[in-house]
Amino acid sequence: MLELEERLHRLATEHERAARVPAASAAIRRGHRRRRRLAGVATVTVLSLLACLVGVRELWQPAALEPPAGPAAPVTTAACERRPCDQTNPMPRGYEEVKGTVVAKGEQPGFRWRLVIRRHKLPDGQHELVALYERDDYSPPVDLVTLEPVRLSFVVPTKRFPDMHGIVTDRTALVRLRPVRDGAPLAPVEVRPTDGGAIFPHNSWFVAFLPKGSELSRIELLDRRGQPICSERVKKVKLPGGSETIPGGSCF
């Protein structure tokens, strides 16, 4: 009986000890252990995230650095919207329809050209002579209009448009052009005019190309014996709002 009571008392004492609230130091120790476990889990999580980010960066960077495979796609420029881009036919544009007779045509670097002339009688009985110079590179046509009798009529070229054409008396065997660049004289350009035939019965015409960046300073007409017929000096006169090119000499 006594043995049974002692056993029951021992069990009650052990039960009471087990049910007792743990001391604060024990709770703190368990808290430290829990935080260490959580810190360990967080460290593992951060390391895992860093590893994922590194892996993602390694996956993206090569694609960004490697050049694209195969040929690059064709580039379309704004110029293609206004001009044909076929390099095999860089000058496909035709000339405009104009009244007259095509008397000359040729080719210069980057464009083709032609000269169209016509002559007709005005109501007052005078005859009008027209020489139209055209290019097929979208440059505007240059129209030279004058009245008979004509000794010399020409279009003054510019630095940006060094092409020129003119109408001269049929006595002219040689047209001598004297260009300058920045005030310095260049070698003269000499052109033999072409007889106007039945269209220009009293005149001839010519087409000439000055050196790039040059301007015309003087034009001279010579006869078949090399004697001067007349000459004109071309000069610029400053006017309010701009300047005007005015010839001066013995041809007009």
Short mmCIF file of C-alpha atoms in Angstrom, two decimals:
data_model
loop_
_atom_site.label_atom_id
_atom_site.label_comp_id
_atom_site.label_asym_id
_atom_site.label_seq_id
_atom_site.Cartn_x
_atom_site.Cartn_y
_atom_site.Cartn_z
CA MET A 1 0.00 0.00 0.00
CA LEU A 2 2.78 2.35 1.00
CA GLU A 3 4.62 1.41 -2.15
CA LEU A 4 1.56 2.28 -4.24
CA GLU A 5 1.21 5.68 -2.53
CA GLU A 6 4.88 6.50 -3.12
CA ARG A 7 4.52 5.63 -6.79
CA LEU A 8 1.41 7.80 -7.16
CA HIS A 9 3.15 10.71 -5.35
CA ARG A 10 6.17 10.41 -7.68
CA LEU A 11 3.95 10.46 -10.76
CA ALA A 12 2.06 13.52 -9.47
CA THR A 13 5.33 15.34 -8.81
CA GLU A 14 6.64 14.58 -12.30
CA HIS A 15 3.33 15.69 -13.82
CA GLU A 16 3.45 18.98 -11.89
CA ARG A 17 7.06 19.60 -13.03
CA ALA A 18 6.14 18.93 -16.63
CA ALA A 19 3.12 21.25 -16.46
CA ARG A 20 5.09 24.14 -14.87
CA VAL A 21 5.66 27.31 -17.08
CA PRO A 22 9.28 27.40 -18.29
CA ALA A 23 11.63 30.05 -16.96
CA ALA A 24 12.34 33.25 -18.92
CA SER A 25 15.90 32.14 -19.70
CA ALA A 26 14.59 28.98 -21.30
CA ALA A 27 12.14 30.98 -23.46
CA ILE A 28 14.92 33.34 -24.53
CA ARG A 29 17.16 30.42 -25.41
CA ARG A 30 14.40 28.90 -27.49
CA GLY A 31 13.77 32.33 -29.07
CA HIS A 32 17.45 32.60 -29.99
CA ARG A 33 17.41 29.18 -31.47
CA ARG A 34 14.22 30.03 -33.41
CA ARG A 35 15.70 33.27 -34.74
CA ARG A 36 18.83 31.45 -35.76
CA ARG A 37 16.72 28.92 -37.60
CA LEU A 38 14.71 31.70 -39.27
CA ALA A 39 17.92 33.59 -40.11
CA GLY A 40 19.29 30.46 -41.63
CA VAL A 41 16.17 30.00 -43.68
CA ALA A 42 16.28 33.67 -44.76
CA THR A 43 19.95 33.36 -45.70
CA VAL A 44 19.23 30.31 -47.77
CA THR A 45 16.29 32.12 -49.40
CA VAL A 46 18.39 35.22 -50.23
CA LEU A 47 21.18 33.07 -51.61
CA SER A 48 18.65 31.19 -53.69
CA LEU A 49 17.19 34.46 -55.01
CA LEU A 50 20.67 35.79 -55.83
CA ALA A 51 21.48 32.59 -57.62
CA CYS A 52 18.27 32.90 -59.61
CA LEU A 53 19.02 36.53 -60.50
CA VAL A 54 22.55 35.66 -61.56
CA GLY A 55 21.20 32.83 -63.66
CA VAL A 56 18.63 35.09 -65.28
CA ARG A 57 21.29 37.73 -66.01
CA GLU A 58 23.56 35.14 -67.55
CA LEU A 59 20.67 33.97 -69.68
CA TRP A 60 19.86 37.50 -70.94
CA GLN A 61 23.30 38.99 -71.38
CA PRO A 62 24.59 36.68 -74.15
CA ALA A 63 21.52 37.36 -76.26
CA ALA A 64 22.04 41.10 -75.88
CA LEU A 65 25.74 40.96 -76.76
CA GLU A 66 25.70 38.47 -79.59
CA PRO A 67 25.14 39.99 -83.06
CA PRO A 68 22.00 38.89 -84.90
CA ALA A 69 22.46 35.92 -87.12
CA GLY A 70 22.22 36.36 -90.86
CA PRO A 71 22.11 39.55 -92.95
CA ALA A 72 20.62 42.73 -91.49
CA ALA A 73 17.18 43.79 -92.61
CA PRO A 74 17.05 46.37 -95.38
CA VAL A 75 16.82 49.93 -94.16
CA THR A 76 14.18 52.18 -95.71
CA THR A 77 15.07 55.84 -95.74
CA ALA A 78 12.91 58.95 -96.16
CA ALA A 79 14.49 59.42 -99.57
CA CYS A 80 12.87 56.20 -100.81
CA GLU A 81 9.44 57.77 -100.38
CA ARG A 82 10.20 60.48 -102.94
CA ARG A 83 12.77 58.84 -105.23
CA PRO A 84 13.00 55.35 -106.66
CA CYS A 85 15.57 53.29 -104.80
CA ASP A 86 16.46 50.83 -107.55
CA GLN A 87 20.24 51.23 -107.76
CA THR A 88 20.36 49.47 -111.12
CA ASN A 89 18.31 52.29 -112.64
CA PRO A 90 19.21 55.46 -110.72
CA MET A 91 17.65 57.80 -113.31
CA PRO A 92 14.25 56.34 -114.23
CA ARG A 93 12.41 59.67 -114.39
CA GLY A 94 11.34 60.81 -117.84
CA TYR A 95 11.28 64.33 -119.13
CA GLU A 96 8.19 66.47 -119.03
CA GLU A 97 6.13 66.86 -122.17
CA VAL A 98 6.93 70.24 -123.73
CA LYS A 99 6.32 71.80 -127.11
CA GLY A 100 9.38 72.01 -129.31
CA THR A 101 12.13 69.97 -130.92
CA VAL A 102 14.80 68.09 -129.00
CA VAL A 103 18.04 69.22 -130.60
CA ALA A 104 20.59 67.88 -128.12
CA LYS A 105 20.88 65.43 -125.28
CA GLY A 106 23.69 64.04 -123.19
CA GLU A 107 24.76 62.67 -119.85
CA GLN A 108 26.69 64.10 -116.92
CA PRO A 109 27.64 62.41 -113.63
CA GLY A 110 24.35 61.78 -111.84
CA PHE A 111 21.91 62.99 -114.47
CA ARG A 112 20.91 63.11 -118.11
CA TRP A 113 19.99 66.29 -119.93
CA ARG A 114 18.39 67.52 -123.12
CA LEU A 115 17.75 70.82 -124.92
CA VAL A 116 14.39 71.62 -126.52
CA ILE A 117 13.99 74.64 -128.80
CA ARG A 118 11.05 76.26 -130.58
CA ARG A 119 10.25 79.45 -132.49
CA HIS A 120 6.88 80.99 -133.05
CA LYS A 121 5.37 84.25 -134.29
CA LEU A 122 3.77 86.63 -131.85
CA PRO A 123 0.62 88.66 -132.63
CA ASP A 124 2.71 91.79 -133.18
CA GLY A 125 4.73 90.03 -135.90
CA GLN A 126 7.90 89.43 -133.87
CA HIS A 127 9.40 85.97 -133.51
CA GLU A 128 10.04 84.50 -130.10
CA LEU A 129 12.87 82.01 -129.56
CA VAL A 130 12.67 79.51 -126.70
CA ALA A 131 15.42 77.17 -125.50
CA LEU A 132 14.41 74.83 -122.66
CA TYR A 133 17.12 72.92 -120.76
CA GLU A 134 15.95 69.90 -118.76
CA ARG A 135 17.57 67.40 -116.41
CA ASP A 136 16.08 64.12 -115.27
CA ASP A 137 17.24 64.37 -111.63
CA TYR A 138 14.31 66.45 -110.38
CA SER A 139 16.09 69.75 -111.03
CA PRO A 140 13.69 72.42 -112.31
CA PRO A 141 13.82 73.06 -116.07
CA VAL A 142 15.50 76.28 -117.18
CA ASP A 143 13.62 78.23 -119.83
CA LEU A 144 15.42 80.83 -121.97
CA VAL A 145 13.07 83.14 -123.92
CA THR A 146 14.18 85.96 -126.19
CA LEU A 147 13.09 87.90 -129.29
CA GLU A 148 14.70 88.11 -132.72
CA PRO A 149 17.10 89.52 -133.72
CA VAL A 150 19.48 87.91 -131.19
CA ARG A 151 23.21 88.37 -130.94
CA LEU A 152 23.58 86.72 -127.52
CA SER A 153 21.12 85.45 -124.93
CA PHE A 154 22.11 83.03 -122.18
CA VAL A 155 21.23 81.72 -118.75
CA VAL A 156 23.72 82.77 -116.07
CA PRO A 157 25.01 79.66 -114.22
CA THR A 158 25.51 79.55 -110.45
CA LYS A 159 27.78 77.66 -108.06
CA ARG A 160 24.99 75.22 -107.29
CA PHE A 161 23.82 74.96 -110.90
CA PRO A 162 26.88 75.27 -113.19
CA ASP A 163 24.98 74.13 -116.31
CA MET A 164 24.30 76.86 -118.85
CA HIS A 165 22.84 77.21 -122.32
CA GLY A 166 22.38 80.08 -124.69
CA ILE A 167 21.42 81.39 -128.10
CA VAL A 168 24.00 83.22 -130.25
CA THR A 169 24.16 84.82 -133.66
CA ASP A 170 24.84 82.38 -136.50
CA ARG A 171 28.12 84.18 -137.17
CA THR A 172 29.52 82.64 -133.97
CA ALA A 173 32.05 79.85 -134.44
CA LEU A 174 33.29 79.67 -130.82
CA VAL A 175 31.86 80.57 -127.42
CA ARG A 176 34.55 81.20 -124.81
CA LEU A 177 33.48 81.13 -121.17
CA ARG A 178 35.75 82.49 -118.45
CA PRO A 179 34.88 81.06 -115.01
CA VAL A 180 36.23 82.06 -111.62
CA ARG A 181 36.24 80.33 -108.26
CA ASP A 182 36.36 82.50 -105.14
CA GLY A 183 37.60 85.36 -107.30
CA ALA A 184 40.48 83.38 -108.84
CA PRO A 185 40.31 82.84 -112.64
CA LEU A 186 40.11 79.29 -113.97
CA ALA A 187 40.95 77.88 -117.37
CA PRO A 188 38.45 79.06 -120.00
CA VAL A 189 35.73 76.70 -121.24
CA GLU A 190 35.27 76.81 -125.01
CA VAL A 191 32.19 75.54 -126.82
CA ARG A 192 31.36 75.37 -130.52
CA PRO A 193 27.70 76.28 -131.04
CA THR A 194 25.35 74.25 -133.20
CA ASP A 195 23.47 75.78 -136.11
CA GLY A 196 19.78 76.28 -135.35
CA GLY A 197 18.67 75.04 -138.78
CA ALA A 198 15.13 75.76 -139.87
CA ILE A 199 13.96 76.31 -136.28
CA PHE A 200 16.48 79.07 -135.55
CA PRO A 201 17.26 80.32 -139.09
CA HIS A 202 19.42 83.23 -137.91
CA ASN A 203 20.88 81.78 -134.73
CA SER A 204 22.80 78.92 -133.16
CA TRP A 205 22.59 77.42 -129.68
CA PHE A 206 25.05 75.92 -127.20
CA VAL A 207 25.15 73.98 -123.92
CA ALA A 208 28.11 74.18 -121.54
CA PHE A 209 29.12 72.92 -118.09
CA LEU A 210 31.35 75.01 -115.85
CA PRO A 211 33.63 73.50 -113.19
CA LYS A 212 31.88 72.75 -109.92
CA GLY A 213 31.84 75.61 -107.47
CA SER A 214 32.72 78.19 -110.10
CA GLU A 215 30.92 81.23 -111.47
CA LEU A 216 30.90 82.87 -114.87
CA SER A 217 32.80 86.15 -115.10
CA ARG A 218 32.86 86.75 -118.87
CA ILE A 219 31.49 85.28 -122.11
CA GLU A 220 33.08 85.97 -125.51
CA LEU A 221 31.83 85.22 -129.05
CA LEU A 222 34.39 84.62 -131.81
CA ASP A 223 33.79 84.29 -135.54
CA ARG A 224 35.29 81.75 -137.95
CA ARG A 225 38.49 83.76 -138.26
CA GLY A 226 38.91 83.88 -134.49
CA GLN A 227 38.01 87.53 -134.36
CA PRO A 228 35.84 88.75 -131.48
CA ILE A 229 32.20 89.47 -132.27
CA CYS A 230 31.32 90.75 -128.84
CA SER A 231 31.86 90.00 -125.15
CA GLU A 232 29.89 90.38 -121.96
CA ARG A 233 31.16 90.73 -118.42
CA VAL A 234 28.95 89.15 -115.78
CA LYS A 235 28.86 90.89 -112.43
CA LYS A 236 26.73 90.80 -109.32
CA VAL A 237 25.11 93.98 -108.13
CA LYS A 238 23.89 94.22 -104.56
CA LEU A 239 20.30 95.33 -104.31
CA PRO A 240 17.98 95.82 -101.34
CA GLY A 241 16.97 92.35 -100.20
CA GLY A 242 19.57 90.46 -102.26
CA SER A 243 21.74 90.67 -105.33
CA GLU A 244 21.24 90.59 -109.10
CA THR A 245 23.52 89.29 -111.84
CA ILE A 246 23.83 91.90 -114.57
CA PRO A 247 25.83 91.44 -117.78
CA GLY A 248 27.63 94.41 -119.25
CA GLY A 249 29.42 94.63 -122.57
CA SER A 250 28.94 94.93 -126.34
CA CYS A 251 26.63 91.98 -127.07
CA PHE A 252 23.33 93.60 -126.15
#
